[in-house]
Coordinates of C-alpha atoms in Angstrom, one line a residue:
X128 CA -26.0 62.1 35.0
X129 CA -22.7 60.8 33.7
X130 CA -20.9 63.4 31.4
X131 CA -20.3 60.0 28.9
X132 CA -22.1 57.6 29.1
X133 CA -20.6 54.6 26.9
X134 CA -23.5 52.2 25.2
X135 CA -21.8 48.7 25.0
X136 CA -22.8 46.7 21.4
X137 CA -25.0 44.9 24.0
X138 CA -26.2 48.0 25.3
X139 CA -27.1 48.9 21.8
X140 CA -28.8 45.7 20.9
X141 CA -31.2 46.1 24.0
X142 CA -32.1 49.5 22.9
X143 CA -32.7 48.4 19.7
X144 CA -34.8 45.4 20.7
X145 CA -36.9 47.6 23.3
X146 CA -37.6 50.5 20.1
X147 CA -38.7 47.1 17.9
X148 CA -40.9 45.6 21.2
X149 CA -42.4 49.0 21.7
X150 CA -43.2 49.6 18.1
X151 CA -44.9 46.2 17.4
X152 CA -47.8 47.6 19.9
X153 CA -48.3 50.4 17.9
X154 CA -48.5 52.5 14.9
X155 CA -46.0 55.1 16.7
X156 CA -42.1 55.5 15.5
X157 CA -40.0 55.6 18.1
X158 CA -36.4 57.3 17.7
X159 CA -33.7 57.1 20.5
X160 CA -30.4 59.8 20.2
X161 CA -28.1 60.0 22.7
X162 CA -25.5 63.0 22.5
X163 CA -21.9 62.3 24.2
X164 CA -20.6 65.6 23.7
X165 CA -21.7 68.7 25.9
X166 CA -24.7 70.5 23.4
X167 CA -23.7 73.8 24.9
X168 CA -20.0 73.5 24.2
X169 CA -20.4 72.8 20.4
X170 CA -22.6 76.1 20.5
X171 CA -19.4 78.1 21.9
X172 CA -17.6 76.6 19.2
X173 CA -19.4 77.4 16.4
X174 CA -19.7 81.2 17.8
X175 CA -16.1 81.5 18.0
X176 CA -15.2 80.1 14.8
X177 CA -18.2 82.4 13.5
X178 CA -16.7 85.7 15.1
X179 CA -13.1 84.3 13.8
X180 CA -14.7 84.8 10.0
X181 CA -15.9 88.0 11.2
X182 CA -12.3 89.1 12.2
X183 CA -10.9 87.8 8.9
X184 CA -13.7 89.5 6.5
X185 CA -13.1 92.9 8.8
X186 CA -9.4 93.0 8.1
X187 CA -10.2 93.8 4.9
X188 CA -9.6 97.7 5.0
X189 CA -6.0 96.9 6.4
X190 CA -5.1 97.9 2.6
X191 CA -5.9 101.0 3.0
X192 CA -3.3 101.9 5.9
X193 CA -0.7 100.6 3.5
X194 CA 0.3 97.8 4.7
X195 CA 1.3 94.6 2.5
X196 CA -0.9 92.1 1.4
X197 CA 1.7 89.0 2.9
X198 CA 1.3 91.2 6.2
X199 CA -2.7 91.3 6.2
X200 CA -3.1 87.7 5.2
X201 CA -1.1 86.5 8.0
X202 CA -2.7 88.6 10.4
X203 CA -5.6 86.7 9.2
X204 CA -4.4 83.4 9.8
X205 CA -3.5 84.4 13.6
X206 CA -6.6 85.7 14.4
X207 CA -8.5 82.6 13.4
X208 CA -6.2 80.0 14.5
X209 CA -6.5 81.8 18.0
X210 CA -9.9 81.6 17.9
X211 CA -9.7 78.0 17.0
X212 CA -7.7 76.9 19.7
X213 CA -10.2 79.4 22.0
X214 CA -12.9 77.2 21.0
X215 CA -11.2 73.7 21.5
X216 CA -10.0 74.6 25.2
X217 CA -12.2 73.3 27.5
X218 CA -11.3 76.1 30.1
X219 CA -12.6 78.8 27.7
X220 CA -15.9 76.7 26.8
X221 CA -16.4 76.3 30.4
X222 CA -16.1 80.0 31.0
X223 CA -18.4 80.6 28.1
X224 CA -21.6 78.4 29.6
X225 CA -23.9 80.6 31.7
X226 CA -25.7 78.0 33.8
X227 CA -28.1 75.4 33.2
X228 CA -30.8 77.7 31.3
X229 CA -28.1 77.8 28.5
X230 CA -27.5 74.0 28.9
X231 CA -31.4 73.5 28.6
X232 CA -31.5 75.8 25.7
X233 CA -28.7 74.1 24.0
X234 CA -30.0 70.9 24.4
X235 CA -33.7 71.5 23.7
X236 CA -32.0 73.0 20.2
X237 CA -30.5 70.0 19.5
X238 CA -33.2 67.8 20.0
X239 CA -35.1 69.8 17.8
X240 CA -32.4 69.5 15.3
X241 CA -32.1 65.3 15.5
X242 CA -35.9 65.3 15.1
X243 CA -35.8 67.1 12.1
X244 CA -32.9 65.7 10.4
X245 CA -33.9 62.3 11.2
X246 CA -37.2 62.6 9.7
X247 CA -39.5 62.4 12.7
X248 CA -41.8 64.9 11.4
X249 CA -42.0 63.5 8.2
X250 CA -43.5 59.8 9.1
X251 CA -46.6 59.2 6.9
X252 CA -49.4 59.5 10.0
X253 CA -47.1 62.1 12.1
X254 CA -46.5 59.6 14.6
X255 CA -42.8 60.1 15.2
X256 CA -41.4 60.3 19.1
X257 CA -38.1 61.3 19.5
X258 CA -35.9 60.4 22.8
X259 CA -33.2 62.6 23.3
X260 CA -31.0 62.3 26.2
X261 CA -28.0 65.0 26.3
X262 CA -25.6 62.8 28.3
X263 CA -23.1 65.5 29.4
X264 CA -25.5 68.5 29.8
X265 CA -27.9 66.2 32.0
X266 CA -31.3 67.1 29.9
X267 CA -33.6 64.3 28.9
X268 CA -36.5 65.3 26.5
X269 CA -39.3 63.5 24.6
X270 CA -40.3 65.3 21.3
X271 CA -43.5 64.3 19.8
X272 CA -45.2 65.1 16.2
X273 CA -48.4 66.4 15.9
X274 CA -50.3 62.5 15.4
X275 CA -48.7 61.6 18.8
X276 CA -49.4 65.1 20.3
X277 CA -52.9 65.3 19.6
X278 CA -53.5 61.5 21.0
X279 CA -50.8 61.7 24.4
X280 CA -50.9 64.4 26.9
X281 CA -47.4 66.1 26.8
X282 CA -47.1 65.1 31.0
X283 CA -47.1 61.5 29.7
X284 CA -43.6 61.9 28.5
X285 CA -42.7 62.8 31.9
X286 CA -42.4 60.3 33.8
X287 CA -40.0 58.4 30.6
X288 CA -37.8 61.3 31.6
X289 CA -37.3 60.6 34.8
X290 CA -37.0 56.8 34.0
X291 CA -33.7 57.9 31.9
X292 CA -32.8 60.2 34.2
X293 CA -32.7 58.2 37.9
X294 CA -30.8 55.3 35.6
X295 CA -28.2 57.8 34.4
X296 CA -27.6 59.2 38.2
X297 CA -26.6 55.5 39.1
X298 CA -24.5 54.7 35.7
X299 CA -27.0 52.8 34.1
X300 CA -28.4 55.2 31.3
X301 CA -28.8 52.3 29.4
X302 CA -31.4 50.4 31.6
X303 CA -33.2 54.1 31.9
X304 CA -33.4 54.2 27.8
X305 CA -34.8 50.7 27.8
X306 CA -37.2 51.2 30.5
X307 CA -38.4 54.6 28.9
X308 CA -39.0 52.9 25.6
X309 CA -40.8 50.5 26.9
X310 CA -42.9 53.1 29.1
X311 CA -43.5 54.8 25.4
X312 CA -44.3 51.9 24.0
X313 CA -47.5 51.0 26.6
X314 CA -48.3 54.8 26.3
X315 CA -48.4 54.7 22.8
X316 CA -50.4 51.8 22.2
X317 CA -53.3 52.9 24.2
X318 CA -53.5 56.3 22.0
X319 CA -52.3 54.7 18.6
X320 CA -52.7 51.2 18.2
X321 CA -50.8 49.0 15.0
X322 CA -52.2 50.0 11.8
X323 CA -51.8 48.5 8.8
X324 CA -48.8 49.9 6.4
X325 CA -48.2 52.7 9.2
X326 CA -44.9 52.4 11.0
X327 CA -41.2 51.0 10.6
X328 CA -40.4 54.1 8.6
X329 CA -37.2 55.2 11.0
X330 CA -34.4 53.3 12.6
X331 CA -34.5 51.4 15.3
X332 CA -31.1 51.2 16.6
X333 CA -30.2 54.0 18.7
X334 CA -28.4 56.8 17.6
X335 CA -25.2 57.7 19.3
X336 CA -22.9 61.0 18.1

């Protein structure tokens, strides 16, 4: 999969009008997020800033060796901004992946973030369907609320998956989010048909960060 992929305005709009075409066949909310940044990476980050607060709160008992507080204080601020620039090197955050489990596990963790921030669990009949694709960590992954879940076997999703997947191989993630959609869209409106004042609860442009 390309490490970023680049949705054009046009791109956008196709995705948007394949979320609103897939949508108007059924009482499902369908959410599309693509990540362009490496899920795995902003993990090492935030650990190294974390252990650089760690340092800082630890140096603490320097005071009681003596030495002045000028002294401890800048120690302090060498210790984190090394840490900082550890975490925005790309060689150190390459050294700090451990193969693709901890790319999966990354990603899988931000999906489940996006779905919960956007409000895909909170839809009024539990119909929201999140597709994440994690561009640069090459994971693809339909999450599903519990309305959708307990209407569509799980191995529906997979074949949207590999929809988004064989596109992105060959540069053309968009045409793989448009053709998933629209694979959720027939999926979904076998299980859960339009129902009246269920639905257009979420956006339908896709989500790109």
């Amino acid at each position: 999969m390309v490490t970023q992929p680049a949705l054009s305005p046009a791109d956008r709009d196709r995705i948007t009008a394949a979320v609103r075409a897939a949508e108007a066949r059924t009482s499902a909310e369908i959410v599309v997020v693509v990540e362009t940044a490496p899920c795995e990476e902003a993990d090492a980050t935030v650990a190294l800033i974390a252990a650089g607060g760690v340092a800082i709160a630890a140096a603490g008992p320097l005071d009681w060796l003596g030495l002045r507080l000028e002294a401890i204080v800048i120690g302090q601020a060498l210790v984190f901004a090394l840490l900082a620039a550890l975490a925005s090197s790309s060689r150190v955050r390459r050294a700090l992946r451990v193969g693709r489990i901890a790319a999966h596990s990354a990603a899988h963790r931000a999906a489940e973030q996006a779905f919960d921030d956007l409000g895909l669990g909170r839809t009024l009949g539990r119909t929201g369907v999140l597709l994440h694709v994690a561009a640069a960590d090459r994971r693809v992954e339909v999450i599903a609320d519990s309305g959708v879940h307990d209407a569509v076997a799980p191995e529906t999703w997979r074949e949207e998956v590999a929809l988004v997947v064989e596109a992105a191989r060959e540069g053309r993630i968009a045409d793989g989010i448009v053709a998933a959609v629209a694979r959720c869209g027939e999926a979904l409106a076998d299980a859960l048909p339009p129902q009246p004042g269920v639905g257009d609860e979420l956006p339908d442009e896709p989500i790109v960060r």
